[in-house]
Coordinates of C-alpha atoms and ligand atoms in Angstrom, one line a residue:
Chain A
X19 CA 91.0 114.2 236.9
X20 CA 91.9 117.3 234.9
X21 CA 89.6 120.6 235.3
X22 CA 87.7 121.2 232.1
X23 CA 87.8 124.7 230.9
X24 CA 85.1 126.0 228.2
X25 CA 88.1 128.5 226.3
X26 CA 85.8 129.2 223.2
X27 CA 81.7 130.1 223.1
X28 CA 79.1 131.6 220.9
X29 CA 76.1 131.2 219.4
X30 CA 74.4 133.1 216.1
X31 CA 71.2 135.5 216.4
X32 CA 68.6 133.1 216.7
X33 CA 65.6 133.1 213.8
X34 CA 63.9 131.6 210.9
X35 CA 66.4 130.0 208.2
X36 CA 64.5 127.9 205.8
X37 CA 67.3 127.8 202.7
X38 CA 70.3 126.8 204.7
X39 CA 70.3 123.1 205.8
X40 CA 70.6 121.8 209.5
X41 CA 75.1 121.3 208.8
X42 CA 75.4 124.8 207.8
X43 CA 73.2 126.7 210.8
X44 CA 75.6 124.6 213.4
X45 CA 78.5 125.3 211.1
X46 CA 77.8 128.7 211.5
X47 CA 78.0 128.4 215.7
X48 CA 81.0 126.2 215.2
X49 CA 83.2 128.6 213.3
X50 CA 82.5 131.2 215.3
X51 CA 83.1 129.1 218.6
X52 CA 86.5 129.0 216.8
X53 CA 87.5 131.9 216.7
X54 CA 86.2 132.9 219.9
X55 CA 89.7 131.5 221.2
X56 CA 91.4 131.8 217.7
X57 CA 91.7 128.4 217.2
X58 CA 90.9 126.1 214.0
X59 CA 88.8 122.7 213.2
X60 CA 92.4 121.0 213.1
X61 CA 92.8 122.2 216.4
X62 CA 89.8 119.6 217.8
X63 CA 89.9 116.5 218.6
X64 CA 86.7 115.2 218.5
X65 CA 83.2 116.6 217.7
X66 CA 80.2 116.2 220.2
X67 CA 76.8 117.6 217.9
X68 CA 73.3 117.6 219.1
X69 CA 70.4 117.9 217.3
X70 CA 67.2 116.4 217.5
X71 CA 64.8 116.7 214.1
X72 CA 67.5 115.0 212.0
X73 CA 68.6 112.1 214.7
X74 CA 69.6 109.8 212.2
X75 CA 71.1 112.2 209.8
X76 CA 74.6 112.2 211.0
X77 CA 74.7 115.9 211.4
X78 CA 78.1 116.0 212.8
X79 CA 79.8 114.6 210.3
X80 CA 78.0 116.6 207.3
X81 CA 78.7 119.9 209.6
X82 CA 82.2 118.2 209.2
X83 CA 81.6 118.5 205.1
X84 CA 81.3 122.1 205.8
X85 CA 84.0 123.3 207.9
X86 CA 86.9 121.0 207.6
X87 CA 87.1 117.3 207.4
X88 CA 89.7 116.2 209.1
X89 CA 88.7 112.6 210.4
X90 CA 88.8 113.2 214.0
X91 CA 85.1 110.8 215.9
X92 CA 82.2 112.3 215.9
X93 CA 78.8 111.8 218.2
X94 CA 75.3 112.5 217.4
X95 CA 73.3 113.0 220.5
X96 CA 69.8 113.6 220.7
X97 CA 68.0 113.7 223.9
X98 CA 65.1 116.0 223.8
X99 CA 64.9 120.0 224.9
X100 CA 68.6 118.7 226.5
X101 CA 69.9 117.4 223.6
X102 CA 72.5 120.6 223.2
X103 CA 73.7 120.4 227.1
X104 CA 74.0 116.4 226.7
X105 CA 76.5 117.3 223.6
X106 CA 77.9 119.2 226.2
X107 CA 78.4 117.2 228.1
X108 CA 79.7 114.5 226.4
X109 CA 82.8 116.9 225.3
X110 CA 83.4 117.8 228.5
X111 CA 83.8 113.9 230.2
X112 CA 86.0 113.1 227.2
X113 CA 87.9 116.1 228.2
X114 CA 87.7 115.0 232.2
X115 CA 88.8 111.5 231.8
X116 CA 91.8 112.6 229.7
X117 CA 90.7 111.1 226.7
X118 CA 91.1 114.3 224.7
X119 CA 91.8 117.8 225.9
X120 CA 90.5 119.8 223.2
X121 CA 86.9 119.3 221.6
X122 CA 84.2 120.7 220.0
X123 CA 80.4 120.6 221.0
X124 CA 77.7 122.3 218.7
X125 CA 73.9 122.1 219.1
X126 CA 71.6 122.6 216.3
X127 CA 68.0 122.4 215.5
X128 CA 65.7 123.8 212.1
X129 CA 62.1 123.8 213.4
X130 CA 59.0 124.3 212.1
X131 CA 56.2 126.4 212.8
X132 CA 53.4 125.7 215.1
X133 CA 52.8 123.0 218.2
X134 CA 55.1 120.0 219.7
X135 CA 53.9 117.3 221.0
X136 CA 52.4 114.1 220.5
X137 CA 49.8 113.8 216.8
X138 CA 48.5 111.2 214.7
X139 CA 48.0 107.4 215.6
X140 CA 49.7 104.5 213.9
X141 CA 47.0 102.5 214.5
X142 CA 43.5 102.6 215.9
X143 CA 42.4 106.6 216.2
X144 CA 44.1 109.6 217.1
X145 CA 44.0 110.3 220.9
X146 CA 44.6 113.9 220.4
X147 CA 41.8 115.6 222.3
X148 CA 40.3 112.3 223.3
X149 CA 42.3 111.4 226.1
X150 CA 43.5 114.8 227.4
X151 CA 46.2 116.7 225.5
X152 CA 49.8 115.5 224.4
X153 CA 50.7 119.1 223.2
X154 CA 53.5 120.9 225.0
X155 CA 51.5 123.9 226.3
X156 CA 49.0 121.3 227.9
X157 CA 51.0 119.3 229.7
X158 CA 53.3 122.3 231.3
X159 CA 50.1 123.9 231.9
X160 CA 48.7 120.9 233.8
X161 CA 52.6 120.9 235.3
X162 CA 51.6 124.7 236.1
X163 CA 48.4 123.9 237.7
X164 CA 49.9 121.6 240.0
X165 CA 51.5 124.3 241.6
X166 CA 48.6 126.7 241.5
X167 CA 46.5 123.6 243.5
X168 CA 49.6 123.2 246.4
X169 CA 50.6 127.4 246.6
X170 CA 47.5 129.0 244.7
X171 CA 50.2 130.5 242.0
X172 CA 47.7 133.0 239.5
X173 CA 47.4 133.0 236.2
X174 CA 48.8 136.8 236.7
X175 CA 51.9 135.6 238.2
X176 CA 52.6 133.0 235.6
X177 CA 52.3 135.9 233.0
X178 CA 54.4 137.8 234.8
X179 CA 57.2 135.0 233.5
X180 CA 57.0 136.0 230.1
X181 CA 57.1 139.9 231.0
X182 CA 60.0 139.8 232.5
X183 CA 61.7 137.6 229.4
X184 CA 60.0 139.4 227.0
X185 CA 61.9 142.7 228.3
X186 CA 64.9 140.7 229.0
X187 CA 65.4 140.1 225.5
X188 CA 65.2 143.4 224.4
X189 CA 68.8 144.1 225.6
X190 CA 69.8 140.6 223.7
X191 CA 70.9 141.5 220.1
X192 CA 70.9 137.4 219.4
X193 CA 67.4 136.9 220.9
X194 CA 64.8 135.8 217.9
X195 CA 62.7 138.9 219.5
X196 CA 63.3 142.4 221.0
X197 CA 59.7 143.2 222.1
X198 CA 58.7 144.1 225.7
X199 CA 55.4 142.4 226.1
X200 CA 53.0 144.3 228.9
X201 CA 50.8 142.0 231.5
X202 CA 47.7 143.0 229.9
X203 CA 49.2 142.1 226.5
X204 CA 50.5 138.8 227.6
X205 CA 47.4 138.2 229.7
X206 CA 44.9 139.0 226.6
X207 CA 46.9 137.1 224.1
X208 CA 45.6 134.3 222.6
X209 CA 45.2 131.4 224.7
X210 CA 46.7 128.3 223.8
X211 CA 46.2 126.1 227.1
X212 CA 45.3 127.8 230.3
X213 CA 46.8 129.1 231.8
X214 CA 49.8 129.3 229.2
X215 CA 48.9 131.9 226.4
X216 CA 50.5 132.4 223.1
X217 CA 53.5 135.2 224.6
X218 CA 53.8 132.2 227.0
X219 CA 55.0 129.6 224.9
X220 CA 58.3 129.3 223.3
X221 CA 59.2 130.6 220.4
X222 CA 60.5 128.2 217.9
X223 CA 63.4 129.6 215.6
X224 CA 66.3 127.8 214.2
X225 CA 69.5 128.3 215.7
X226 CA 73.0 126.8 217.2
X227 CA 75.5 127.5 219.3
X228 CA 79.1 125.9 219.7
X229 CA 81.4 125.7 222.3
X230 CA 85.4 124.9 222.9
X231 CA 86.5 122.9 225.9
X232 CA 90.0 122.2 226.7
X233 CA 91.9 120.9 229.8
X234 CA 93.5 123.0 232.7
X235 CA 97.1 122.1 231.1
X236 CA 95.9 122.7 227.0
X237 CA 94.2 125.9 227.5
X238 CA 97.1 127.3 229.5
X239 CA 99.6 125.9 226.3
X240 CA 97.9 127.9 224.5
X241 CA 96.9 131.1 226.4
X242 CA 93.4 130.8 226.5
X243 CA 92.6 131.1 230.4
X244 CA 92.4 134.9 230.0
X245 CA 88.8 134.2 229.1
X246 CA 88.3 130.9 230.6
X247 CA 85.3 129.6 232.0
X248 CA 85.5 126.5 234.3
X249 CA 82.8 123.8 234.6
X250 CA 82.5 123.1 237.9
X251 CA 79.8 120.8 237.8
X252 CA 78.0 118.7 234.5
X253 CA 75.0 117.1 235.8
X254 CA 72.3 115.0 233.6
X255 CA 69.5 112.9 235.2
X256 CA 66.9 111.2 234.0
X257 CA 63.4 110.9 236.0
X258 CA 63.4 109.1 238.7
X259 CA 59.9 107.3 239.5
X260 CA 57.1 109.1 240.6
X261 CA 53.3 108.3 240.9
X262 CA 51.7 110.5 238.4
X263 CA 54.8 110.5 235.8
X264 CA 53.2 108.1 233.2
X265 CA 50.5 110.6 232.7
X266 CA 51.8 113.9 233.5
X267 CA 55.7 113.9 232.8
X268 CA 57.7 115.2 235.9
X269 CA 59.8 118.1 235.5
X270 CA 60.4 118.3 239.0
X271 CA 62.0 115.6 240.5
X272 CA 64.3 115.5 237.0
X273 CA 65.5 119.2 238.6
X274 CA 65.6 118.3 241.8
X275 CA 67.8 115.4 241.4
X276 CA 70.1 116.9 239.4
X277 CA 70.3 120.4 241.3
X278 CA 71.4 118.3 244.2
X279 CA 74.3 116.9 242.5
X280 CA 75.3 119.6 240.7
X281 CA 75.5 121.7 243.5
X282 CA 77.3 119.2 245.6
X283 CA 79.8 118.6 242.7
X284 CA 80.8 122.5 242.5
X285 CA 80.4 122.6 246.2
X286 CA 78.0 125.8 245.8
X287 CA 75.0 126.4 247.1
X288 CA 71.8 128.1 245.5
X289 CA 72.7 131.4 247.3
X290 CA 76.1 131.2 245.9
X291 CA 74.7 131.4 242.2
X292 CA 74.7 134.7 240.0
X293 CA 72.7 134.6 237.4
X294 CA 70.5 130.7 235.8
X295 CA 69.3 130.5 232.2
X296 CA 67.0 128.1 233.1
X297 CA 64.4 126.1 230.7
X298 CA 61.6 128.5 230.2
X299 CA 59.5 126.7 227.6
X300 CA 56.8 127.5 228.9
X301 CA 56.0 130.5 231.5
X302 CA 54.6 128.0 234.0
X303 CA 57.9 125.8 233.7
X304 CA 59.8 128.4 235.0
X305 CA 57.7 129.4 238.0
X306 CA 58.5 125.8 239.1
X307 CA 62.2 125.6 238.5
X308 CA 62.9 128.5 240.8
X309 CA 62.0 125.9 243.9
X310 CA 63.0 122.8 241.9
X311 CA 67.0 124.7 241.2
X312 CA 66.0 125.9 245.2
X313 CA 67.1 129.7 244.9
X314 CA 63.5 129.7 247.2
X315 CA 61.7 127.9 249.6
X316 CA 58.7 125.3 247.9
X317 CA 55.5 127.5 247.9
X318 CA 57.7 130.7 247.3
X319 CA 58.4 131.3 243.5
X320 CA 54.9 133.2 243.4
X321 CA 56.5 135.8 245.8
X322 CA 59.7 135.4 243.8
X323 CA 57.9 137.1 240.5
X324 CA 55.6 139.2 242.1
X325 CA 59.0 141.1 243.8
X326 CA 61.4 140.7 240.6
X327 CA 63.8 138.9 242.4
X328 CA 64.4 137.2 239.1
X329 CA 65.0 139.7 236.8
X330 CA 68.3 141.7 236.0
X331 CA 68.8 144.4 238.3
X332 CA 67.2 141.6 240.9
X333 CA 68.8 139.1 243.5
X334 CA 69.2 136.4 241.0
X335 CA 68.3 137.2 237.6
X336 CA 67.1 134.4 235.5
X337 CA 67.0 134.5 231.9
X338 CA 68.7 137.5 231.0
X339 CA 69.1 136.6 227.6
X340 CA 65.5 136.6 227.0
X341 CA 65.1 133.1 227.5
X342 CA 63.4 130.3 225.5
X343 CA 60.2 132.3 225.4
X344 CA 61.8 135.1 223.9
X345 CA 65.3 134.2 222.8
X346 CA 63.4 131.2 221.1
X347 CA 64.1 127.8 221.2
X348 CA 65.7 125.3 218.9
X349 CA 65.6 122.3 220.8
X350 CA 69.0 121.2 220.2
X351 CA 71.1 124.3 220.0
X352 CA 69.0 125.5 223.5
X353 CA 71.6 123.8 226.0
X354 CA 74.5 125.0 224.5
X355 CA 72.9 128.6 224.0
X356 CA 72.6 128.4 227.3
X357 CA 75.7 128.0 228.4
X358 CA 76.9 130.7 226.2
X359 CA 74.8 133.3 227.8
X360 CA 76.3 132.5 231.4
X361 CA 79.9 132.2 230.1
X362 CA 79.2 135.8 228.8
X363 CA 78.3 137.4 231.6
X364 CA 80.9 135.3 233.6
X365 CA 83.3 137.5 231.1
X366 CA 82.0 141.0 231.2
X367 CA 81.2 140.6 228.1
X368 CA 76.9 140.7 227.8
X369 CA 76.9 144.5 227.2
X370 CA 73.4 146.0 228.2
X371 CA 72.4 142.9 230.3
X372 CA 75.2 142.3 232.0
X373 CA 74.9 140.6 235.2
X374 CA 77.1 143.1 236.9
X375 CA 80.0 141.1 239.1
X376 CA 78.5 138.1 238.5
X377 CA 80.9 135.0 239.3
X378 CA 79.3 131.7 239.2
X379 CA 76.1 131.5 237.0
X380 CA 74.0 127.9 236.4
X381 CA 72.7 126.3 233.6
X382 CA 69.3 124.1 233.1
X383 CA 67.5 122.4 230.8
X384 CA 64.7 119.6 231.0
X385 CA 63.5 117.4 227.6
X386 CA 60.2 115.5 228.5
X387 CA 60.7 112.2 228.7
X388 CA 62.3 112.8 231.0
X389 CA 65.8 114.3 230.5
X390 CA 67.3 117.0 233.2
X391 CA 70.9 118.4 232.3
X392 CA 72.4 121.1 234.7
X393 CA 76.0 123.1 234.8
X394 CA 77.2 125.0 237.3
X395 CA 80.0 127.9 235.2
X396 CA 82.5 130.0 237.1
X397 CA 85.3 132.6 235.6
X398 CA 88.2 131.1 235.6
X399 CA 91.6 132.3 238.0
Chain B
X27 CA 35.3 96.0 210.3
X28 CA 34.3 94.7 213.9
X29 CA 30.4 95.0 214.5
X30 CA 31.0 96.2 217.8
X31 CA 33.3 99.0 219.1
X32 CA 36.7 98.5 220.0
X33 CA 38.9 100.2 222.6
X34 CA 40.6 103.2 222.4
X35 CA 43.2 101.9 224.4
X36 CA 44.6 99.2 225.8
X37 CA 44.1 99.2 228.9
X38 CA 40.1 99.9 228.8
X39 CA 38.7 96.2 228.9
X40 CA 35.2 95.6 227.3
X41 CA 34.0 92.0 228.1
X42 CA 31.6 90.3 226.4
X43 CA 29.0 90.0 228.8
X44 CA 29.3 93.0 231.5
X45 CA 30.5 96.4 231.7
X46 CA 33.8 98.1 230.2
X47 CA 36.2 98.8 232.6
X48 CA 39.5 100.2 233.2
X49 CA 42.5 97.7 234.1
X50 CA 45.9 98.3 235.8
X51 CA 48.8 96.1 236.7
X52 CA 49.8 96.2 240.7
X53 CA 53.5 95.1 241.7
X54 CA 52.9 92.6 244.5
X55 CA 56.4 93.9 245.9
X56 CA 55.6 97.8 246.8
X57 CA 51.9 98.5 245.1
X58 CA 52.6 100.6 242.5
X59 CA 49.6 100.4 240.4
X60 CA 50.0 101.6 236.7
X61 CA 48.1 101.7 233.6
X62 CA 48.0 99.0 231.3
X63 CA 50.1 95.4 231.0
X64 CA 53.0 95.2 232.4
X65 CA 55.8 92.3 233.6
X66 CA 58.4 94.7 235.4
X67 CA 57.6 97.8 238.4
X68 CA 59.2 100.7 236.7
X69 CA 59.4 101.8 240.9
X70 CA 60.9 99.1 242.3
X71 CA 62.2 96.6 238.9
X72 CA 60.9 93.4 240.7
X73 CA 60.1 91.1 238.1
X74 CA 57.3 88.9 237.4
X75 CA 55.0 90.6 240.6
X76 CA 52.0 91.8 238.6
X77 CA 48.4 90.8 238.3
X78 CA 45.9 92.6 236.9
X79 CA 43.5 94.8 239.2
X80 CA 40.5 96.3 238.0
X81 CA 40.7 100.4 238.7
X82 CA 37.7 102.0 240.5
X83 CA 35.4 104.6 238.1
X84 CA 35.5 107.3 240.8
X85 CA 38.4 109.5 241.2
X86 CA 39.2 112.8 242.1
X87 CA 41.2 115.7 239.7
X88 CA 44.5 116.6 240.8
X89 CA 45.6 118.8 237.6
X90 CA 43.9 119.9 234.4
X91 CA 44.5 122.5 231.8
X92 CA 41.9 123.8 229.3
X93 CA 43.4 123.6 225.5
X94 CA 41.8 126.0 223.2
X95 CA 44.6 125.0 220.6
X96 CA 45.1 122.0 218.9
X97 CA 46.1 119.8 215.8
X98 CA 44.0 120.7 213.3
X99 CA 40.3 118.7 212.9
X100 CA 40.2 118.2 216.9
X101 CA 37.3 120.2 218.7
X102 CA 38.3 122.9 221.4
X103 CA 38.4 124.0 223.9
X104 CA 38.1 121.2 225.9
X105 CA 39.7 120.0 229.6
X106 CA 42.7 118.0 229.4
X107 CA 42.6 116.5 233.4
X108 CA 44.7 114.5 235.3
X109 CA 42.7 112.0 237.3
X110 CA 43.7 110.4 240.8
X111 CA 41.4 107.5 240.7
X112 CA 40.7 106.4 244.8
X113 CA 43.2 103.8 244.3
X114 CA 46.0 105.8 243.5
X115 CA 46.3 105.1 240.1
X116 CA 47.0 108.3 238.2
X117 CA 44.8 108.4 234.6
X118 CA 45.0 111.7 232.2
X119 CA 42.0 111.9 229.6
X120 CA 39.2 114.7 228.7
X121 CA 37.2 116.1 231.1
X122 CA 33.4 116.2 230.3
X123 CA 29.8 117.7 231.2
X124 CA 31.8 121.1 233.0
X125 CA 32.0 124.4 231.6
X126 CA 35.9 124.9 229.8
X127 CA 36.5 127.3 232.4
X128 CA 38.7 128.1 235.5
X129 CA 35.7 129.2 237.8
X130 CA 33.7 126.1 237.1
X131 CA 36.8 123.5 237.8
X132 CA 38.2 122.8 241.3
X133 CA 41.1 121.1 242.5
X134 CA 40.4 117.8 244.2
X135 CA 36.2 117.9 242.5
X136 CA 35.0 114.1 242.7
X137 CA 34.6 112.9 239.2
X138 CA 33.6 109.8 238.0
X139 CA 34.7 107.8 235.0
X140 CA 32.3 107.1 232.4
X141 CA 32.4 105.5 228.8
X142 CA 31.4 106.3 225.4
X143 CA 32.0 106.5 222.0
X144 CA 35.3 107.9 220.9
X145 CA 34.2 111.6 219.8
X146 CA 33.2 109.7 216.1
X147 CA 36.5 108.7 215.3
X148 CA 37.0 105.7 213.2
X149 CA 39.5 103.9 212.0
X150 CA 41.2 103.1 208.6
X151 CA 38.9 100.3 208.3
X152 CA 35.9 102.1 209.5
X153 CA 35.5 100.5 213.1
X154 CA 34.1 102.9 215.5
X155 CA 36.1 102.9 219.3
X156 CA 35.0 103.0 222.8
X157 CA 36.5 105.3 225.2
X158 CA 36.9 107.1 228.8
X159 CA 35.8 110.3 229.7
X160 CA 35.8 112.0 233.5
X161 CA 32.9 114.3 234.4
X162 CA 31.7 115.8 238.0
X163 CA 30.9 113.0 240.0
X164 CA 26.8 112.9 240.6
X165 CA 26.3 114.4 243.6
X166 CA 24.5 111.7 245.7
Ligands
LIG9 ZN1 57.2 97.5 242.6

């Protein structure tokens, strides 16, 4: 099978669009994906979109309407918070099993204010607040507080998350926010679920981000490996049984599976690994991914915050671009975004936050439900 | 409209003559116990290997988190827990009788399940609901 090469990458300054429609935001991600390697719409041969509040709204094809209609297939994917890396994805195995070997993915997502998660009855009675809580910042803080009961991880350290993201973003023009966020201020916010407060959720935005990917033999045609990034590993799992998972949805052994693989597929190890945008939704989700993506030992990601490890300037930064609590997060576009950040450092290219030599970087996102998708990114020659 | 409560979900079984109680399906192949009907182990996909078991009402909490935002009409704060009952079987609902707050909540705390009417929520058609609730076990 062929290599796969990502020649073209970007996404647009994430924020709050209400009068332009789902097709133009990705449109806007797709163009410029374009010319990121200078190439056109006729250039691709088939289109890979994710979003996920417009499932059924074929949002490929009317992105299509926008840009340049020029008949080639087009997939919808949705598949939760890993919708955008499953579109991805999906471009790159075309492009692997020599189906194609130039195509375009593009995640998008509008979103609305306020909390995800699961509201009203069909029938019978609401269970909202009945039976526990459905919403997003309960049931990562309950995924949080599973950790805190094995390694007796503080509410402090868990803050400490969104510090470091918060000033993270502040060096990423394209993050929804540019605001560094003190302990105390994060800690005394308002509290949504403890232990996650308000500056430790997510921020939704709308947003998008497109990507390019070409074969080893089409991107050197065309001159493109300059700037080249090679996938060296396209992981997605889904959850694999575990006791608890019908009431607490596992985020962990999601990771863990697919961490495995992907490492084994790029033959690279944790220690190996640069820089991870991993899937901060929440501050206490990303506490757990440092053990569940293993750049520590289980029972160490407390110790991993506490001595900034993590942060740029650290021994693996995570989240440089701000990350989903800062960045923001529109579910769709979030996987792709992703990989944009660690092709950009892979290039040189992210300017104040650059990674400095970095080489190989890693990619992660989970949707609940469960869906885990994971790339491992390397500069290519 | 039913004259007597009905259950919040279905997996909380209110006879007619006896006590409400909380029912799981057990796979006969490797003992996964879950909540609720089902015909096939989502652990081990044998087929056809459940019966219905009737879950114990004492349990212990192995994760919680205390919401103080939620949709809008629902009463906060209150404890969102994740309940190992002493069969295994792992239950999520609302923990009760404990003060919303970290101090006052330990890992592992015996609780005990207990039922009662579903915070006044009623139906479309007016019927009022039973339902499940955790609190601290009564210390014997
Ligand atoms: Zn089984």
């Amino acid at each position: 099978m062929t290599d796969a090469y990502i020649v073209g990458v970007d996404m647009i300054k994430f924020g709050r669009f209400p009068d332009k429609t789902v097709p133009q935001i990705g449109a806007q991600a797709a163009l410029m994906a374009l010319d990121d390697c200078g190439l056109t719409i006729q250039d691709m041969q088939a289109l890979y979109c994710g979003n996920l509040g417009q499932a059924s709204g074929m949002v490929g094809q009317r992105m299509l309407q926008e840009i340049g209609q020029t008949g080639i297939p087009v997939v919808n994917v949705a598949n939760a918070c890993a919708t955008g890396a499953t579109a991805f994805r999906e471009a790159w195995a075309s492009v692997k099993a020599g189906l194609y070997d130039c195509v375009l993915a593009v995640g998008v997502e509008q979103m609305g204010k306020g909390l995800l998660g699961g509201a009203g009855a069909k029938v019978g009675i609401p269970k909202e607040g009945l039976l526990g809580s459905g919403t997003m910042p309960a049931v990562f803080a309950e995924a949080g507080m599973e950790h805190a009961r094995k390694y007796g991880t503080t509410f402090e350290q868990f803050a400490k998350v969104s510090v470091k993201n918060h000033h993270h973003s502040t060096l990423n023009p394209k993050a929804m926010y540019q605001i560094e966020t003190p302990l105390d201020e994060v800690m005394n916010a308002e509290m949504i679920s403890y232990p996650n407060t308000k500056l430790m959720c997510s921020v939704n935005v709308d947003g998008s981000a497109a990507a390019v990917i070409c074969s080893e033999k089409k991107a050197k045609e065309l001159g493109l490996m300059n700037r080249a990034i090679k996938v060296r590993a396209s992981v997605l799992a889904s959850d694999p049984w575990q006791e608890r998972d019908l009431v607490m949805p596992d985020v962990n052994s999601c990771t863990r599976k697919a961490a495995a693989e992907a490492y084994e597929m790029a033959g690279v190890g944790p220690d190996d690994i640069n820089l991870i945008e991993l899937h901060d939704c929440f501050a206490t989700a990303e506490i757990l991914h440092y053990e569940n993506l293993g750049i520590c030992k289980d029972g160490e990601a407390g110790r991993l915050i506490d001595d900034g490890e993590v942060a740029l300037g650290g021994r693996i930064p995570v989240n440089v671009s701000g990350g989903l609590l800062s960045k923001g997060h529109p579910l769709g576009a979030t996987g792709i975004a992703n990989i944009y950040e660690v092709s950009t450092h892979l290039r040189g290219e992210a300017g104040g936050r650059q990674v400095e030599g970095a080489k190989i970087g890693l990619t992660h996102v989970i949707g609940l439900g469960s869906a885990c998708a994971i790339h491992v990114l390397e500069k290519a020659g | 409209m039913s004259d007597k409560p009905l259950a919040a979900v279905e997996y909380l079984k209110i006879p007619n003559d006896g006590e409400p109680y909380l029912e799981g399906y057990k796979c006969g192949d490797c003992s996964a116990t879950f909540l609720g009907e089902r015909s096939v182990c989502s652990k081990c996909g044998a087929r056809d290997q459940m019966s219905a078991v009737t879950l114990p009402n004492t349990g212990k909490l192995y994760s919680y988190s205390i919401v103080y935002r939620s949709f809008p009409g629902i009463e906060v704060p209150y404890v969102s827990a994740i309940v190992d009952l002493d069969d295994g079987t792992a239950i999520k609902g609302n923990l009760i009788n404990v003060d919303p707050d970290p101090d006052s909540i330990s890992f592992d705390m015996p609780v005990e399940v207990v039922y009662a009417d579903a915070l006044g929520r009623k139906d479309a058609d007016g019927n009022a609901y039973l339902s499940y609730f955790f609190q601290p076990a009564a210390t014997a």
